[in-house]
Coordinates of C-alpha atoms in Angstrom, one line a residue:
M132 CA -28.6 -34.6 4.6
G133 CA -26.5 -31.9 6.1
S134 CA -24.2 -29.4 4.5
L135 CA -20.9 -30.5 3.1
F136 CA -19.3 -27.7 5.0
A137 CA -21.1 -28.1 8.3
T138 CA -18.0 -28.9 10.3
D139 CA -16.1 -26.4 12.4
A140 CA -13.3 -26.4 9.8
F141 CA -15.5 -24.6 7.3
N142 CA -17.3 -22.1 9.6
F143 CA -17.0 -18.4 9.2
A144 CA -14.4 -17.9 11.9
A145 CA -12.3 -20.8 10.7
L146 CA -12.3 -19.7 7.0
T147 CA -11.7 -16.1 7.9
T148 CA -8.7 -17.1 10.1
A149 CA -7.4 -19.4 7.4
I150 CA -7.4 -16.8 4.6
N151 CA -5.7 -14.2 6.9
I152 CA -2.8 -16.6 7.9
L153 CA -2.1 -17.6 4.3
P154 CA 1.1 -16.2 3.0
N155 CA 1.0 -12.8 1.4
R156 CA 3.0 -13.3 -1.8
Y157 CA 2.9 -9.7 -2.9
G158 CA 3.7 -6.3 -1.4
L159 CA 7.0 -4.4 -0.9
I160 CA 5.0 -1.8 1.0
Q161 CA 3.5 -4.5 3.2
K162 CA 7.1 -5.8 3.9
M163 CA 8.2 -2.3 4.8
N164 CA 5.4 -2.0 7.3
L165 CA 4.9 1.5 6.1
M166 CA 1.1 1.5 6.4
P167 CA 0.3 -0.7 9.4
G168 CA -3.3 -2.0 9.5
R169 CA -5.8 -1.0 12.1
G170 CA -9.4 -2.3 12.4
V171 CA -12.2 0.2 12.9
P172 CA -15.8 -0.6 13.7
T173 CA -17.3 1.8 11.2
T174 CA -17.5 2.1 7.4
K175 CA -16.2 5.7 7.5
V176 CA -13.2 7.2 9.2
K177 CA -12.8 10.8 10.3
I178 CA -9.4 12.4 10.1
E179 CA -8.7 15.6 12.0
E180 CA -6.2 17.9 10.5
Y181 CA -4.5 20.2 13.0
H182 CA -2.2 22.9 11.9
G183 CA 0.2 23.5 14.8
L184 CA 1.8 26.9 15.0
L185 CA 5.5 27.3 15.7
K186 CA 6.5 30.9 16.6
L187 CA 9.4 32.6 18.3
L188 CA 8.5 33.9 21.8
P189 CA 9.9 37.3 22.7
T190 CA 11.6 38.1 26.0
T191 CA 9.8 40.6 28.3
P192 CA 10.5 42.3 31.6
K193 CA 9.7 40.2 34.6
G194 CA 6.1 40.7 35.8
S195 CA 4.9 41.7 32.3
P196 CA 2.2 39.6 30.6
G197 CA 3.2 36.8 28.3
L198 CA 2.4 36.5 24.6
L199 CA -1.2 35.3 24.2
A200 CA -1.2 31.7 23.0
A201 CA -2.6 31.2 19.5
R202 CA -4.6 28.1 18.6
G203 CA -3.9 26.0 15.5
K204 CA -6.7 25.5 13.0
R205 CA -8.6 22.2 13.1
K206 CA -10.5 20.6 10.2
V207 CA -12.2 17.2 10.2
R208 CA -12.5 15.2 6.9
E209 CA -14.5 12.1 6.5
F210 CA -13.5 9.2 4.2
T211 CA -15.7 6.2 3.2
I212 CA -13.8 2.9 3.4
P213 CA -13.9 1.1 0.0
H214 CA -15.7 -2.3 -0.1
I215 CA -14.0 -5.0 -2.1
P216 CA -15.9 -8.3 -2.5
Y217 CA -14.5 -11.2 -4.4
D218 CA -16.4 -14.5 -5.1
D219 CA -15.7 -17.9 -6.5
V220 CA -17.4 -21.3 -6.9
V221 CA -16.3 -24.8 -5.7
L222 CA -17.8 -27.4 -8.1
P223 CA -17.7 -31.2 -7.5
E224 CA -16.6 -31.9 -11.1
E225 CA -13.4 -30.0 -10.4
A226 CA -12.4 -32.5 -7.8
Q227 CA -13.9 -35.6 -9.4
D228 CA -11.3 -38.1 -10.8
N229 CA -8.4 -35.6 -10.3
R230 CA -5.4 -36.5 -8.2
S231 CA -4.0 -34.2 -5.5
L232 CA -0.8 -32.4 -6.6
G233 CA 2.3 -34.1 -5.0
Y234 CA 0.3 -37.0 -3.4
G235 CA 0.6 -39.8 -5.9
D236 CA -2.7 -41.7 -6.2
K237 CA -4.6 -39.6 -3.6
L238 CA -7.7 -38.1 -5.2
T239 CA -8.4 -34.4 -4.8
S240 CA -11.0 -33.6 -2.2
T241 CA -13.3 -30.6 -2.0
A242 CA -11.3 -29.4 1.0
D243 CA -8.1 -29.5 -1.2
L244 CA -9.8 -27.4 -3.8
L245 CA -11.0 -25.0 -1.2
A246 CA -7.5 -24.5 0.1
L247 CA -6.2 -23.7 -3.4
Y248 CA -9.1 -21.2 -4.0
L249 CA -8.5 -19.5 -0.7
Q250 CA -4.9 -18.9 -1.5
A251 CA -5.7 -17.6 -5.0
M252 CA -8.3 -15.3 -3.5
R253 CA -5.8 -14.2 -0.8
D254 CA -3.3 -13.4 -3.6
N255 CA -5.9 -11.2 -5.4
H256 CA -6.8 -9.3 -2.2
S257 CA -3.1 -8.8 -1.4
I258 CA -2.1 -7.3 -4.8
T259 CA -5.2 -5.1 -4.6
L260 CA -4.2 -3.8 -1.2
E261 CA -0.7 -3.2 -2.5
H262 CA -2.2 -1.2 -5.4
L263 CA -4.2 0.9 -3.0
R264 CA -1.2 1.5 -0.8
M265 CA 0.9 2.6 -3.7
G266 CA -1.9 5.0 -4.6
A267 CA -1.7 6.4 -1.1
L268 CA 2.0 7.0 -1.6
K269 CA 1.3 8.7 -4.9
G270 CA -1.4 10.8 -3.4
E271 CA -4.1 9.4 -5.6
I272 CA -5.8 6.2 -4.6
L273 CA -7.1 4.4 -7.7
D274 CA -9.8 1.7 -8.2
A275 CA -9.1 -1.4 -10.3
D276 CA -10.4 0.3 -13.4
G277 CA -8.1 3.3 -13.0
S278 CA -10.8 5.7 -11.7
T279 CA -9.9 7.8 -8.7
I280 CA -11.3 6.8 -5.3
Y281 CA -9.6 9.6 -3.5
D282 CA -7.2 12.4 -4.7
L283 CA -5.5 13.2 -1.4
F284 CA -4.0 16.4 -2.7
T285 CA -7.5 17.6 -3.5
E286 CA -9.0 16.3 -0.2
F287 CA -6.4 18.2 1.8
N288 CA -6.2 21.2 -0.5
I289 CA -2.5 20.7 -1.3
T290 CA -0.6 21.2 -4.5
A291 CA 1.3 18.1 -5.5
K292 CA 5.1 18.4 -5.5
I293 CA 6.9 17.2 -8.6
I294 CA 10.7 17.3 -9.1
N295 CA 12.4 16.7 -12.4
F296 CA 15.9 15.1 -11.9
E297 CA 16.9 15.9 -15.5
L298 CA 18.9 12.6 -15.7
S299 CA 19.2 12.9 -19.5
N300 CA 21.6 15.8 -18.8
A301 CA 25.1 14.6 -18.0
T302 CA 26.0 17.7 -16.1
T303 CA 22.9 17.7 -13.8
D304 CA 23.9 18.2 -10.1
V305 CA 21.8 15.2 -8.9
K306 CA 22.9 15.6 -5.3
A307 CA 21.6 19.1 -5.2
I308 CA 18.2 17.9 -6.5
C309 CA 18.2 15.2 -3.8
L310 CA 18.7 17.9 -1.2
E311 CA 15.8 19.9 -2.7
L312 CA 13.6 16.9 -2.3
K313 CA 14.7 16.2 1.2
R314 CA 14.2 19.8 2.3
H315 CA 10.7 19.9 0.9
I316 CA 9.8 16.8 2.9
E317 CA 11.5 18.0 6.0
D318 CA 9.7 21.4 5.8
N319 CA 6.4 19.5 5.7
L320 CA 6.9 17.0 8.5
S321 CA 5.3 19.4 11.0
N322 CA 6.0 18.1 14.5
Q323 CA 7.4 14.7 13.4
I324 CA 10.9 13.5 12.6
A325 CA 11.5 10.9 9.9
D326 CA 13.9 8.0 10.2
S327 CA 14.9 8.3 6.6
I328 CA 13.6 9.1 3.1
T329 CA 12.8 6.4 0.6
C330 CA 12.0 6.8 -3.1
L331 CA 10.4 3.9 -5.0
V332 CA 11.2 4.2 -8.7
S333 CA 10.5 2.5 -12.0
P334 CA 13.2 0.4 -13.6
E335 CA 13.8 3.1 -16.2
F336 CA 14.3 5.7 -13.5
Y337 CA 16.6 3.5 -11.5
D338 CA 18.8 2.7 -14.5
A339 CA 19.0 6.3 -15.5
L340 CA 19.9 7.4 -11.9
T341 CA 22.6 4.8 -11.3
G342 CA 23.9 5.3 -14.9
H343 CA 24.2 9.1 -14.6
P344 CA 27.8 10.2 -14.7
V345 CA 27.5 12.1 -11.3
V346 CA 25.9 9.1 -9.6
K347 CA 27.8 6.3 -11.3
S348 CA 31.1 7.1 -9.7
A349 CA 29.5 7.0 -6.3
Y350 CA 27.7 3.8 -7.3
D351 CA 30.9 2.2 -8.4
R352 CA 32.8 3.2 -5.2
W353 CA 30.0 2.4 -2.8
Q354 CA 31.3 0.0 -0.1
N355 CA 34.4 -0.9 -2.2
G356 CA 32.5 -1.8 -5.3
E357 CA 29.7 -3.8 -3.6
A358 CA 27.3 -2.5 -6.3
H359 CA 29.2 -4.7 -8.9
R360 CA 28.9 -7.8 -6.7
A361 CA 25.3 -7.6 -5.5
D362 CA 21.9 -6.5 -6.8
M363 CA 21.4 -3.0 -5.4
R364 CA 17.9 -2.5 -6.6
D365 CA 16.6 -3.3 -3.1
G366 CA 18.2 -0.1 -1.9
F367 CA 21.0 2.2 -3.1
P368 CA 21.6 5.2 -0.9
F369 CA 22.5 8.5 -2.7
G370 CA 22.1 12.1 -1.6
G371 CA 20.5 11.0 1.7
I372 CA 17.8 9.1 -0.1
L373 CA 17.3 5.3 -0.3
W374 CA 16.5 4.5 -3.9
R375 CA 14.6 1.3 -4.5
E376 CA 13.4 -0.2 -7.7
Y377 CA 9.6 -1.0 -7.7
R378 CA 8.2 -3.3 -10.4
A379 CA 4.8 -4.3 -9.1
K380 CA 2.0 -4.7 -11.7
A381 CA -1.3 -6.5 -12.1
D382 CA -4.0 -7.2 -14.6
T383 CA -7.1 -5.0 -14.6
P384 CA -10.7 -6.3 -14.9
E385 CA -10.5 -5.3 -18.5
G386 CA -7.5 -7.5 -19.2
A387 CA -4.8 -4.8 -19.4
T388 CA -1.7 -4.8 -17.3
R389 CA -1.2 -1.8 -15.0
R390 CA 2.2 -0.8 -13.6
F391 CA 1.9 0.6 -10.2
I392 CA 4.6 3.1 -10.9
A393 CA 4.7 4.5 -14.4
A394 CA 7.8 4.3 -16.6
N395 CA 10.5 7.0 -15.9
E396 CA 8.8 8.0 -12.6
G397 CA 9.1 7.5 -8.9
H398 CA 7.6 8.5 -5.6
A399 CA 9.5 9.7 -2.5
F400 CA 8.2 9.7 1.1
P401 CA 9.6 9.7 4.7
T402 CA 9.7 6.6 6.9
G403 CA 9.2 6.4 10.6
T404 CA 6.3 8.8 10.9
S405 CA 2.7 8.2 11.9
Y406 CA 1.3 9.8 8.8
F407 CA 0.6 6.5 7.0
E408 CA -2.1 4.1 8.0
T409 CA -4.4 1.4 6.7
Y410 CA -7.9 1.3 8.1
F411 CA -9.8 -2.0 7.8
G412 CA -13.6 -1.6 8.1
P413 CA -16.1 -4.3 9.3
G414 CA -17.6 -6.8 6.9
D415 CA -21.2 -6.3 5.7
F416 CA -22.4 -9.4 7.7
S417 CA -24.9 -9.4 10.5
D418 CA -22.4 -10.8 12.9
T419 CA -19.7 -8.2 12.1
V420 CA -21.8 -5.0 12.5
N421 CA -19.9 -2.4 14.6
Q422 CA -17.1 -4.8 15.2
P423 CA -13.4 -3.7 14.4
G424 CA -12.6 -4.8 10.9
I425 CA -9.9 -7.2 9.8
E426 CA -7.9 -7.6 6.6
I427 CA -10.1 -10.2 4.8
Y428 CA -13.3 -12.1 5.6
A429 CA -14.3 -15.5 4.1
R430 CA -17.6 -17.4 4.0
I431 CA -18.8 -20.5 2.3
E432 CA -22.4 -21.7 1.5
D433 CA -23.8 -24.8 -0.1
R434 CA -25.3 -24.4 -3.6
K435 CA -28.8 -25.8 -4.3
F436 CA -28.9 -29.6 -4.1
R437 CA -25.3 -29.6 -2.7
R438 CA -23.9 -29.2 -6.2
G439 CA -20.9 -27.4 -5.0
A440 CA -20.5 -24.2 -2.9
D441 CA -20.3 -20.5 -3.3
L442 CA -17.2 -19.0 -1.7
H443 CA -17.3 -15.3 -0.7
T444 CA -14.4 -13.1 0.4
Q445 CA -14.2 -9.4 1.1
S446 CA -11.9 -6.8 2.3
N447 CA -12.7 -3.2 3.4
P448 CA -9.4 -1.3 3.3
L449 CA -8.5 2.3 3.2
P450 CA -4.7 3.0 3.1
I451 CA -4.1 6.7 3.5
C452 CA -1.4 9.4 3.9
V453 CA -2.9 12.0 6.2
R454 CA -0.3 14.6 5.3
P455 CA 0.2 14.4 1.5
S456 CA 2.5 17.4 1.5
I457 CA 5.3 15.0 2.4
L458 CA 4.8 13.0 -0.8
V459 CA 7.0 13.9 -3.8
K460 CA 6.8 12.6 -7.3
V461 CA 10.1 12.4 -9.3
T462 CA 10.6 12.3 -13.0
K463 CA 13.8 11.8 -15.0
S464 CA 13.5 13.7 -18.3

């Protein structure tokens, strides 16, 4: 007898399409479209760093030679795209004698189970991608176990910028510190202009900021007291910065819970630039070799004696900030 999954609905293309159109239930960074995805046909990407030089040009008498043009310095860095496989098993006994949720007396089918498992796998890939993207915003891309995949500050030979807002001090000039943060980012934008500056912060930082005496009066007056009628955690502007609370967290393989932004901290960055990207490499299948990668792949294969099926998914993502000098960590002590 043939495979349980021999129909077109279960082939590689159909399953891969299905898992990629399933809803992404996680990811503020995804919703912000800050790091758009781009498929590449290789397992490594090369990023060229070019230091453009801006200089004042002197006036000279007509007919005299002009200032000799100086070239910026170029440096190419290579990054290996992480490979993230995730497997599951569909067993007949999981469907046998069980009713489909919300369908009365209809019994669960293997296809019903497969749809549930694909959504669960999609959710795990999505939260993993959000974690990687948050790492790119922090300048340190971390693996699931907390180890460092790439320290972008080290890779680009840049010293990380950390600004203490001193929110425990009632007399702190918070606006002046906001301007310090903005000026640092503006000075490091090179030839690009940002739409705005956003800072994603922990709940502790957000509460300390909006409760600070200097900020609280502005918070109370903002749009005739709108802050008292609505939940402003999705974006409260102060000092030319959009402050947003960020509460994403997930369980690690060891069973611990990791917050993507630590308590009392936050991370600021400009929006509207091309310095952020997510590269998707090709899957490690014979039919995806040297083909532009997509977000997630899915494949299913019968187990021996057709006693269920093995379900394999994988993603090969590299979110990155190619100019980490525009990233600023904030603290509140």
